[in-house]
């Protein structure tokens, strides 16, 4: 588990992550959810099959989160959503309670990945999200092949896909 030992946030980003965690995670079970959206207009990749039917994929994401909530049983929980898609964020926030997100800009071109369209604007929020996902009690990776949440998955108690 050496990744976060050698890779550290700059002090101002660590302070943002700590403040976010203090505000939203304190005394709660944390369901970390990373959903990598892949628009059908993008070139075919290993994520294309998951998103072949967008509505079905969104429903699957919601169902997996609901299953994680039920598995927790009783108690206070928070869903920490990390996504590169405004569409995903709006869907999950509209269908589930207790969702928190790091505020960031989203692009306007669905045929471009967010880190390509807004690389500078999203870099800091992305780094903060990666470290916050590692604080989860349960981590959902949708689809599981995304490298973004791989390193966080090395630190959490339970990983699901």
CSV table of N, CA and C in Angstrom, one decimal:
chain,number,residue,atom,x,y,z
A,1,UNK,N,0.8,-1.2,0.0
A,1,UNK,CA,0.0,0.0,0.0
A,1,UNK,C,0.9,1.3,0.0
A,2,UNK,N,1.9,1.3,-0.8
A,2,UNK,CA,2.8,2.5,-0.7
A,2,UNK,C,2.3,3.7,-1.5
A,3,UNK,N,1.3,3.6,-2.3
A,3,UNK,CA,1.0,4.7,-3.3
A,3,UNK,C,0.8,6.0,-2.5
A,4,UNK,N,-0.1,6.0,-1.5
A,4,UNK,CA,-0.4,7.3,-0.9
A,4,UNK,C,0.7,7.7,0.1
A,5,UNK,N,1.6,6.8,0.4
A,5,UNK,CA,2.8,7.1,1.2
A,5,UNK,C,3.7,8.0,0.4
A,6,UNK,N,3.9,7.6,-0.9
A,6,UNK,CA,4.8,8.4,-1.7
A,6,UNK,C,4.2,9.5,-2.4
A,7,UNK,N,2.9,9.4,-2.7
A,7,UNK,CA,2.2,10.4,-3.5
A,7,UNK,C,1.3,11.2,-2.5
A,8,UNK,N,1.7,12.4,-2.2
A,8,UNK,CA,1.0,13.2,-1.2
A,8,UNK,C,0.4,14.5,-1.9
A,9,UNK,N,-0.7,14.9,-1.4
A,9,UNK,CA,-1.3,16.1,-1.8
A,9,UNK,C,-0.5,17.3,-1.4
A,10,UNK,N,-0.5,18.3,-2.2
A,10,UNK,CA,0.1,19.6,-1.7
A,10,UNK,C,-0.7,20.1,-0.5
A,11,UNK,N,-0.1,20.8,0.4
A,11,UNK,CA,-0.7,21.2,1.6
A,11,UNK,C,-2.1,21.9,1.4
A,12,UNK,N,-2.3,22.7,0.4
A,12,UNK,CA,-3.5,23.4,0.2
A,12,UNK,C,-4.6,22.4,-0.2
A,13,UNK,N,-4.2,21.4,-1.0
A,13,UNK,CA,-5.2,20.3,-1.4
A,13,UNK,C,-5.5,19.4,-0.3
A,14,UNK,N,-4.5,19.0,0.5
A,14,UNK,CA,-4.7,18.2,1.7
A,14,UNK,C,-5.7,18.9,2.7
A,15,UNK,N,-5.5,20.2,2.8
A,15,UNK,CA,-6.4,21.0,3.7
A,15,UNK,C,-7.9,20.9,3.1
A,16,UNK,N,-8.0,21.0,1.8
A,16,UNK,CA,-9.4,20.9,1.2
A,16,UNK,C,-10.0,19.5,1.4
A,17,UNK,N,-9.2,18.5,1.3
A,17,UNK,CA,-9.7,17.1,1.5
A,17,UNK,C,-10.0,16.9,3.0
A,18,UNK,N,-9.2,17.4,3.9
A,18,UNK,CA,-9.5,17.3,5.3
A,18,UNK,C,-10.8,18.1,5.7
A,19,UNK,N,-10.9,19.3,5.2
A,19,UNK,CA,-12.1,20.1,5.5
A,19,UNK,C,-13.4,19.4,4.9
A,20,UNK,N,-13.3,18.9,3.7
A,20,UNK,CA,-14.4,18.2,3.1
A,20,UNK,C,-14.8,17.0,4.0
A,21,UNK,N,-13.8,16.2,4.4
A,21,UNK,CA,-14.1,15.0,5.2
A,21,UNK,C,-14.6,15.4,6.5
A,22,UNK,N,-14.1,16.4,7.2
A,22,UNK,CA,-14.6,16.8,8.5
A,22,UNK,C,-16.1,17.3,8.3
A,23,UNK,N,-16.4,18.0,7.3
A,23,UNK,CA,-17.8,18.5,7.1
A,23,UNK,C,-18.8,17.4,6.7
A,24,UNK,N,-18.4,16.4,5.9
A,24,UNK,CA,-19.3,15.4,5.4
A,24,UNK,C,-19.2,14.0,5.9
A,25,UNK,N,-18.0,13.6,6.4
A,25,UNK,CA,-17.7,12.2,6.7
A,25,UNK,C,-17.8,11.9,8.2
A,26,UNK,N,-17.7,12.9,9.1
A,26,UNK,CA,-17.6,12.7,10.5
A,26,UNK,C,-18.7,11.8,11.1
A,27,UNK,N,-18.3,10.7,11.8
A,27,UNK,CA,-19.2,9.8,12.4
A,27,UNK,C,-20.2,9.1,11.5
A,28,UNK,N,-19.8,9.0,10.2
A,28,UNK,CA,-20.7,8.3,9.2
A,28,UNK,C,-20.0,7.2,8.5
A,29,UNK,N,-20.7,6.2,8.1
A,29,UNK,CA,-20.2,5.2,7.2
A,29,UNK,C,-20.1,5.9,5.8
A,30,UNK,N,-19.0,5.7,5.2
A,30,UNK,CA,-18.7,6.3,3.9
A,30,UNK,C,-18.8,5.3,2.8
A,31,UNK,N,-19.8,5.5,1.9
A,31,UNK,CA,-19.8,4.7,0.7
A,31,UNK,C,-19.2,5.6,-0.4
A,32,UNK,N,-18.0,5.2,-0.8
A,32,UNK,CA,-17.3,5.9,-1.9
A,32,UNK,C,-17.8,5.3,-3.2
A,33,UNK,N,-18.1,6.2,-4.1
A,33,UNK,CA,-18.6,5.7,-5.4
A,33,UNK,C,-17.8,6.4,-6.5
A,34,UNK,N,-17.1,5.7,-7.3
A,34,UNK,CA,-16.4,6.3,-8.5
A,34,UNK,C,-17.2,5.7,-9.7
A,35,UNK,N,-17.7,6.6,-10.5
A,35,UNK,CA,-18.4,6.2,-11.7
A,35,UNK,C,-17.7,7.0,-12.9
A,36,UNK,N,-17.1,6.2,-13.7
A,36,UNK,CA,-16.4,6.7,-14.9
A,36,UNK,C,-17.4,6.6,-16.0
A,37,UNK,N,-17.9,7.8,-16.5
A,37,UNK,CA,-18.8,7.8,-17.6
A,37,UNK,C,-18.0,7.7,-18.9
A,38,UNK,N,-18.6,7.1,-19.9
A,38,UNK,CA,-18.0,7.0,-21.2
A,38,UNK,C,-19.1,7.1,-22.3
A,39,UNK,N,-19.1,8.3,-22.9
A,39,UNK,CA,-20.1,8.6,-23.9
A,39,UNK,C,-19.9,7.8,-25.2
A,40,UNK,N,-21.0,7.3,-25.7
A,40,UNK,CA,-21.0,6.5,-27.0
A,40,UNK,C,-20.3,7.2,-28.1
A,41,UNK,N,-20.2,8.5,-28.1
A,41,UNK,CA,-19.5,9.3,-29.2
A,41,UNK,C,-18.0,9.2,-29.1
A,42,UNK,N,-17.5,8.7,-28.0
A,42,UNK,CA,-16.0,8.5,-27.8
A,42,UNK,C,-15.6,7.3,-28.5
A,43,UNK,N,-14.3,7.2,-28.9
A,43,UNK,CA,-13.8,6.0,-29.5
A,43,UNK,C,-14.0,4.8,-28.6
A,44,UNK,N,-14.1,3.6,-29.1
A,44,UNK,CA,-14.4,2.4,-28.4
A,44,UNK,C,-13.2,2.1,-27.4
A,45,UNK,N,-13.6,1.8,-26.2
A,45,UNK,CA,-12.6,1.5,-25.1
A,45,UNK,C,-13.1,0.3,-24.3
A,46,UNK,N,-12.3,0.0,-23.3
A,46,UNK,CA,-12.8,-1.1,-22.4
A,46,UNK,C,-14.0,-0.7,-21.5
A,47,UNK,N,-14.4,0.6,-21.6
A,47,UNK,CA,-15.6,1.1,-20.8
A,47,UNK,C,-16.8,1.2,-21.7
A,48,UNK,N,-16.6,1.0,-23.0
A,48,UNK,CA,-17.8,1.2,-23.9
A,48,UNK,C,-18.9,0.2,-23.7
A,49,UNK,N,-18.6,-1.1,-23.4
A,49,UNK,CA,-19.7,-2.0,-23.2
A,49,UNK,C,-20.6,-1.7,-22.0
A,50,UNK,N,-20.0,-1.2,-20.9
A,50,UNK,CA,-20.7,-0.8,-19.7
A,50,UNK,C,-21.7,0.3,-20.1
A,51,UNK,N,-21.3,1.2,-20.9
A,51,UNK,CA,-22.2,2.4,-21.2
A,51,UNK,C,-22.9,2.2,-22.6
A,52,UNK,N,-23.0,1.1,-23.1
A,52,UNK,CA,-23.7,0.9,-24.4
A,52,UNK,C,-25.1,1.4,-24.3
A,53,UNK,N,-25.8,1.2,-23.2
A,53,UNK,CA,-27.1,1.7,-23.0
A,53,UNK,C,-27.0,2.6,-21.7
A,54,UNK,N,-27.0,3.9,-22.0
A,54,UNK,CA,-26.8,4.8,-20.9
A,54,UNK,C,-27.8,4.7,-19.8
A,55,UNK,N,-29.0,4.6,-20.1
A,55,UNK,CA,-30.1,4.5,-19.0
A,55,UNK,C,-29.9,3.3,-18.2
A,56,UNK,N,-29.7,2.2,-18.9
A,56,UNK,CA,-29.5,0.9,-18.2
A,56,UNK,C,-28.2,1.0,-17.3
A,57,UNK,N,-27.2,1.6,-17.7
A,57,UNK,CA,-25.9,1.7,-16.9
A,57,UNK,C,-26.2,2.6,-15.7
A,58,UNK,N,-26.9,3.7,-15.9
A,58,UNK,CA,-27.2,4.6,-14.8
A,58,UNK,C,-28.1,3.8,-13.7
A,59,UNK,N,-29.1,3.1,-14.2
A,59,UNK,CA,-29.9,2.3,-13.3
A,59,UNK,C,-29.1,1.3,-12.5
A,60,UNK,N,-28.1,0.6,-13.2
A,60,UNK,CA,-27.2,-0.3,-12.6
A,60,UNK,C,-26.4,0.3,-11.5
A,61,UNK,N,-25.9,1.5,-11.8
A,61,UNK,CA,-25.1,2.3,-10.8
A,61,UNK,C,-26.0,2.6,-9.6
A,62,UNK,N,-27.2,3.0,-9.8
A,62,UNK,CA,-28.1,3.3,-8.7
A,62,UNK,C,-28.4,2.1,-7.9
A,63,UNK,N,-28.7,1.0,-8.6
A,63,UNK,CA,-29.0,-0.3,-7.9
A,63,UNK,C,-27.8,-0.8,-7.1
A,64,UNK,N,-26.6,-0.6,-7.6
A,64,UNK,CA,-25.4,-1.1,-6.8
A,64,UNK,C,-25.2,-0.2,-5.5
A,65,UNK,N,-25.5,1.1,-5.7
A,65,UNK,CA,-25.4,2.0,-4.5
A,65,UNK,C,-26.4,1.6,-3.5
A,66,UNK,N,-27.7,1.4,-4.0
A,66,UNK,CA,-28.7,1.0,-3.0
A,66,UNK,C,-28.4,-0.3,-2.3
A,67,UNK,N,-27.8,-1.3,-3.0
A,67,UNK,CA,-27.4,-2.5,-2.4
A,67,UNK,C,-26.3,-2.3,-1.3
A,68,UNK,N,-25.4,-1.4,-1.6
A,68,UNK,CA,-24.4,-1.0,-0.6
A,68,UNK,C,-25.0,-0.4,0.6
A,69,UNK,N,-26.0,0.5,0.4
A,69,UNK,CA,-26.7,1.1,1.6
A,69,UNK,C,-27.4,0.0,2.4
A,70,UNK,N,-28.1,-0.9,1.8
A,70,UNK,CA,-28.7,-1.9,2.5
A,70,UNK,C,-27.8,-2.8,3.3
A,71,UNK,N,-26.6,-3.1,2.7
A,71,UNK,CA,-25.6,-4.0,3.3
A,71,UNK,C,-25.0,-3.3,4.6
A,72,UNK,N,-25.1,-2.0,4.6
A,72,UNK,CA,-24.6,-1.3,5.8
A,72,UNK,C,-25.5,-1.5,7.0
A,73,UNK,N,-26.8,-1.8,6.7
A,73,UNK,CA,-27.7,-1.9,7.8
A,73,UNK,C,-28.1,-0.5,8.3
A,74,UNK,N,-28.2,-0.4,9.6
A,74,UNK,CA,-28.6,0.9,10.2
A,74,UNK,C,-27.4,1.8,10.4
A,75,UNK,N,-27.7,3.1,10.7
A,75,UNK,CA,-26.7,4.0,11.0
A,75,UNK,C,-26.6,5.1,9.9
A,76,UNK,N,-25.9,6.2,10.3
A,76,UNK,CA,-25.7,7.3,9.4
A,76,UNK,C,-24.6,6.9,8.4
A,77,UNK,N,-25.0,7.3,7.1
A,77,UNK,CA,-24.0,7.1,6.0
A,77,UNK,C,-24.0,8.3,5.1
A,78,UNK,N,-23.0,8.3,4.3
A,78,UNK,CA,-22.9,9.3,3.3
A,78,UNK,C,-22.4,8.6,2.0
A,79,UNK,N,-22.9,9.1,0.9
A,79,UNK,CA,-22.5,8.6,-0.4
A,79,UNK,C,-21.5,9.6,-1.0
A,80,UNK,N,-20.3,9.3,-1.1
A,80,UNK,CA,-19.3,10.3,-1.7
A,80,UNK,C,-19.2,9.9,-3.1
A,81,UNK,N,-19.7,10.7,-4.0
A,81,UNK,CA,-19.7,10.4,-5.5
A,81,UNK,C,-18.5,11.2,-6.1
A,82,UNK,N,-17.7,10.4,-6.8
A,82,UNK,CA,-16.7,10.9,-7.7
A,82,UNK,C,-17.0,10.5,-9.1
A,83,UNK,N,-17.2,11.5,-10.0
A,83,UNK,CA,-17.5,11.2,-11.4
A,83,UNK,C,-17.0,12.3,-12.3
A,84,UNK,N,-16.8,11.9,-13.5
A,84,UNK,CA,-16.3,12.9,-14.5
A,84,UNK,C,-17.5,13.4,-15.4
A,85,UNK,N,-18.7,13.1,-14.9
A,85,UNK,CA,-19.9,13.4,-15.8
A,85,UNK,C,-20.9,14.2,-15.0
A,86,UNK,N,-21.4,15.3,-15.6
A,86,UNK,CA,-22.5,16.0,-15.0
A,86,UNK,C,-23.8,15.2,-15.1
A,87,UNK,N,-23.9,14.4,-16.2
A,87,UNK,CA,-25.1,13.6,-16.3
A,87,UNK,C,-25.2,12.5,-15.2
A,88,UNK,N,-24.1,11.9,-14.9
A,88,UNK,CA,-24.1,10.9,-13.8
A,88,UNK,C,-24.3,11.6,-12.5
A,89,UNK,N,-23.7,12.7,-12.2
A,89,UNK,CA,-23.9,13.4,-10.9
A,89,UNK,C,-25.3,13.8,-10.8
A,90,UNK,N,-25.9,14.4,-11.8
A,90,UNK,CA,-27.3,14.8,-11.7
A,90,UNK,C,-28.3,13.6,-11.5
A,91,UNK,N,-28.0,12.5,-12.2
A,91,UNK,CA,-28.9,11.3,-12.0
A,91,UNK,C,-28.8,10.8,-10.6
A,92,UNK,N,-27.5,10.6,-10.1
A,92,UNK,CA,-27.4,10.0,-8.8
A,92,UNK,C,-27.9,10.9,-7.7
A,93,UNK,N,-27.7,12.2,-7.8
A,93,UNK,CA,-28.2,13.1,-6.8
A,93,UNK,C,-29.7,13.2,-6.8
A,94,UNK,N,-30.3,13.0,-8.0
A,94,UNK,CA,-31.8,13.1,-8.1
A,94,UNK,C,-32.4,11.8,-7.6
A,95,UNK,N,-31.7,10.7,-7.6
A,95,UNK,CA,-32.4,9.4,-7.2
A,95,UNK,C,-32.0,8.9,-5.8
A,96,UNK,N,-30.9,9.5,-5.2
A,96,UNK,CA,-30.5,9.0,-3.9
A,96,UNK,C,-30.3,10.1,-2.9
A,97,UNK,N,-30.4,9.8,-1.6
A,97,UNK,CA,-30.2,10.8,-0.6
A,97,UNK,C,-28.8,10.7,-0.1
A,98,UNK,N,-28.4,11.7,0.7
A,98,UNK,CA,-27.1,11.7,1.4
A,98,UNK,C,-25.9,11.6,0.4
A,99,UNK,N,-26.0,12.2,-0.7
A,99,UNK,CA,-24.9,12.3,-1.7
A,99,UNK,C,-24.1,13.6,-1.5
A,100,UNK,N,-22.8,13.4,-1.4
A,100,UNK,CA,-22.0,14.6,-1.4
A,100,UNK,C,-20.9,14.5,-2.5
A,101,UNK,N,-20.6,15.7,-3.1
A,101,UNK,CA,-19.6,15.7,-4.2
A,101,UNK,C,-18.7,16.9,-3.9
A,102,UNK,N,-17.5,16.7,-4.5
A,102,UNK,CA,-16.5,17.8,-4.5
A,102,UNK,C,-17.0,18.7,-5.7
A,103,UNK,N,-17.1,20.0,-5.4
A,103,UNK,CA,-17.6,20.9,-6.5
A,103,UNK,C,-16.5,21.1,-7.5
A,104,UNK,N,-16.8,20.9,-8.8
A,104,UNK,CA,-15.9,21.1,-9.9
A,104,UNK,C,-16.7,21.4,-11.1
A,105,UNK,N,-16.0,21.9,-12.1
A,105,UNK,CA,-16.6,22.2,-13.4
A,105,UNK,C,-16.7,20.9,-14.2
A,106,UNK,N,-17.7,20.9,-15.1
A,106,UNK,CA,-17.8,19.8,-16.0
A,106,UNK,C,-17.8,20.4,-17.4
A,107,UNK,N,-17.3,19.6,-18.4
A,107,UNK,CA,-17.2,20.1,-19.7
A,107,UNK,C,-18.5,20.1,-20.4
A,108,UNK,N,-18.6,20.6,-21.6
A,108,UNK,CA,-19.8,20.7,-22.4
A,108,UNK,C,-19.8,19.8,-23.6
A,109,UNK,N,-18.7,19.2,-23.9
A,109,UNK,CA,-18.6,18.3,-25.1
A,109,UNK,C,-18.6,16.9,-24.6
A,110,UNK,N,-19.7,16.2,-24.8
A,110,UNK,CA,-19.8,14.8,-24.4
A,110,UNK,C,-18.9,13.8,-25.2
A,111,UNK,N,-18.3,14.3,-26.3
A,111,UNK,CA,-17.4,13.5,-27.1
A,111,UNK,C,-16.0,13.6,-26.7
A,112,UNK,N,-15.8,14.3,-25.5
A,112,UNK,CA,-14.4,14.5,-25.0
A,112,UNK,C,-14.4,14.0,-23.5
A,113,UNK,N,-13.3,13.4,-23.1
A,113,UNK,CA,-13.2,13.0,-21.7
A,113,UNK,C,-12.9,14.3,-20.9
A,114,UNK,N,-13.4,14.4,-19.7
A,114,UNK,CA,-13.3,15.6,-18.9
A,114,UNK,C,-11.8,16.0,-18.7
A,115,UNK,N,-10.9,15.1,-18.5
A,115,UNK,CA,-9.5,15.5,-18.3
A,115,UNK,C,-8.9,16.0,-19.5
A,116,UNK,N,-9.5,15.7,-20.7
A,116,UNK,CA,-9.0,16.2,-21.9
A,116,UNK,C,-9.6,17.6,-22.2
A,117,UNK,N,-10.8,17.8,-21.9
A,117,UNK,CA,-11.5,19.1,-22.1
A,117,UNK,C,-11.1,20.2,-21.1
A,118,UNK,N,-11.0,19.8,-19.9
A,118,UNK,CA,-10.7,20.8,-18.8
A,118,UNK,C,-9.6,20.3,-17.9
A,119,UNK,N,-8.4,20.0,-18.5
A,119,UNK,CA,-7.4,19.4,-17.7
A,119,UNK,C,-6.9,20.3,-16.5
A,120,UNK,N,-6.7,21.5,-16.7
A,120,UNK,CA,-6.2,22.4,-15.6
A,120,UNK,C,-7.4,22.6,-14.5
A,121,UNK,N,-8.6,22.9,-15.0
A,121,UNK,CA,-9.7,23.2,-14.2
A,121,UNK,C,-10.1,22.1,-13.2
A,122,UNK,N,-9.9,20.8,-13.7
A,122,UNK,CA,-10.3,19.7,-12.9
A,122,UNK,C,-9.2,19.0,-12.2
A,123,UNK,N,-8.0,19.3,-12.4
A,123,UNK,CA,-6.8,18.6,-11.8
A,123,UNK,C,-6.9,18.6,-10.3
A,124,UNK,N,-7.1,19.7,-9.7
A,124,UNK,CA,-7.1,19.8,-8.2
A,124,UNK,C,-8.2,19.0,-7.6
A,125,UNK,N,-9.4,19.2,-8.2
A,125,UNK,CA,-10.6,18.5,-7.6
A,125,UNK,C,-10.4,17.0,-7.8
A,126,UNK,N,-9.8,16.6,-8.9
A,126,UNK,CA,-9.6,15.2,-9.2
A,126,UNK,C,-8.6,14.6,-8.1
A,127,UNK,N,-7.5,15.3,-7.8
A,127,UNK,CA,-6.6,14.8,-6.8
A,127,UNK,C,-7.3,14.7,-5.5
A,128,UNK,N,-8.1,15.7,-5.1
A,128,UNK,CA,-8.8,15.6,-3.8
A,128,UNK,C,-9.7,14.4,-3.8
A,129,UNK,N,-10.5,14.2,-4.9
A,129,UNK,CA,-11.4,13.1,-4.9
A,129,UNK,C,-10.7,11.8,-4.8
A,130,UNK,N,-9.5,11.6,-5.4
A,130,UNK,CA,-8.8,10.3,-5.3
A,130,UNK,C,-8.5,10.0,-3.8
A,131,UNK,N,-8.0,11.0,-3.1
A,131,UNK,CA,-7.6,10.8,-1.7
A,131,UNK,C,-8.9,10.6,-0.8
A,132,UNK,N,-10.0,11.3,-1.1
A,132,UNK,CA,-11.2,11.1,-0.4
A,132,UNK,C,-11.8,9.7,-0.6
A,133,UNK,N,-11.7,9.2,-1.8
A,133,UNK,CA,-12.2,7.8,-2.0
A,133,UNK,C,-11.5,6.8,-1.2
A,134,UNK,N,-10.2,7.1,-0.9
A,134,UNK,CA,-9.4,6.1,-0.1
A,134,UNK,C,-9.9,6.1,1.4
A,135,UNK,N,-10.7,7.1,1.8
A,135,UNK,CA,-11.2,7.2,3.2
A,135,UNK,C,-12.6,6.4,3.3
A,136,UNK,N,-13.0,5.8,2.2
A,136,UNK,CA,-14.3,5.1,2.2
A,136,UNK,C,-14.3,3.9,3.1
A,137,UNK,N,-15.4,3.5,3.6
A,137,UNK,CA,-15.6,2.2,4.3
A,137,UNK,C,-15.9,1.1,3.2
A,138,UNK,N,-16.7,1.5,2.2
A,138,UNK,CA,-17.1,0.7,1.1
A,138,UNK,C,-16.8,1.5,-0.2
A,139,UNK,N,-16.2,0.9,-1.1
A,139,UNK,CA,-15.9,1.6,-2.4
A,139,UNK,C,-16.5,0.8,-3.6
A,140,UNK,N,-17.4,1.5,-4.3
A,140,UNK,CA,-18.0,1.0,-5.5
A,140,UNK,C,-17.2,1.6,-6.7
A,141,UNK,N,-16.8,0.7,-7.6
A,141,UNK,CA,-16.0,1.1,-8.8
A,141,UNK,C,-16.8,0.7,-10.0
A,142,UNK,N,-17.4,1.7,-10.7
A,142,UNK,CA,-18.3,1.5,-11.8
A,142,UNK,C,-17.8,2.3,-13.1
A,143,UNK,N,-17.4,1.6,-14.1
A,143,UNK,CA,-17.0,0.2,-14.2
A,143,UNK,C,-15.7,-0.1,-13.5
A,144,UNK,N,-15.5,-1.3,-13.2
A,144,UNK,CA,-14.4,-1.7,-12.3
A,144,UNK,C,-13.0,-1.5,-13.0
A,145,UNK,N,-13.0,-1.4,-14.3
A,145,UNK,CA,-11.7,-1.3,-15.0
A,145,UNK,C,-11.1,0.1,-14.9
A,146,UNK,N,-11.7,1.1,-14.3
A,146,UNK,CA,-11.2,2.4,-14.2
A,146,UNK,C,-9.9,2.4,-13.3
A,147,UNK,N,-8.8,3.0,-13.7
A,147,UNK,CA,-7.6,3.1,-12.9
A,147,UNK,C,-7.8,4.2,-11.9
A,148,UNK,N,-8.6,5.1,-12.1
A,148,UNK,CA,-8.7,6.3,-11.2
A,148,UNK,C,-9.0,5.8,-9.7
A,149,UNK,N,-9.9,4.8,-9.6
A,149,UNK,CA,-10.2,4.4,-8.2
A,149,UNK,C,-9.4,3.2,-7.8
A,150,UNK,N,-8.5,2.7,-8.6
A,150,UNK,CA,-7.7,1.5,-8.3
A,150,UNK,C,-6.9,1.7,-7.0
A,151,UNK,N,-6.2,2.8,-6.9
A,151,UNK,CA,-5.3,3.1,-5.8
A,151,UNK,C,-6.1,3.2,-4.5
A,152,UNK,N,-7.3,3.9,-4.6
A,152,UNK,CA,-8.1,4.0,-3.4
A,152,UNK,C,-8.6,2.7,-2.9
A,153,UNK,N,-8.8,1.7,-3.9
A,153,UNK,CA,-9.3,0.4,-3.5
A,153,UNK,C,-8.3,-0.4,-2.7
A,154,UNK,N,-7.1,0.0,-2.7
A,154,UNK,CA,-6.1,-0.7,-1.9
A,154,UNK,C,-6.2,-0.3,-0.4
A,155,UNK,N,-6.9,0.8,-0.1
A,155,UNK,CA,-7.0,1.3,1.3
A,155,UNK,C,-8.3,1.1,2.0
A,156,UNK,N,-9.4,0.8,1.3
A,156,UNK,CA,-10.7,0.7,1.9
A,156,UNK,C,-11.0,-0.7,2.4
A,157,UNK,N,-12.0,-0.8,3.3
A,157,UNK,CA,-12.3,-2.1,3.9
A,157,UNK,C,-13.0,-3.0,2.9
A,158,UNK,N,-13.8,-2.5,2.1
A,158,UNK,CA,-14.6,-3.4,1.2
A,158,UNK,C,-14.7,-2.7,-0.2
A,159,UNK,N,-14.4,-3.5,-1.3
A,159,UNK,CA,-14.5,-3.0,-2.6
A,159,UNK,C,-15.6,-3.8,-3.3
A,160,UNK,N,-16.4,-3.1,-4.1
A,160,UNK,CA,-17.5,-3.7,-4.9
A,160,UNK,C,-17.5,-3.1,-6.3
A,161,UNK,N,-18.1,-3.9,-7.2
A,161,UNK,CA,-18.2,-3.3,-8.5
A,161,UNK,C,-19.6,-3.7,-9.1
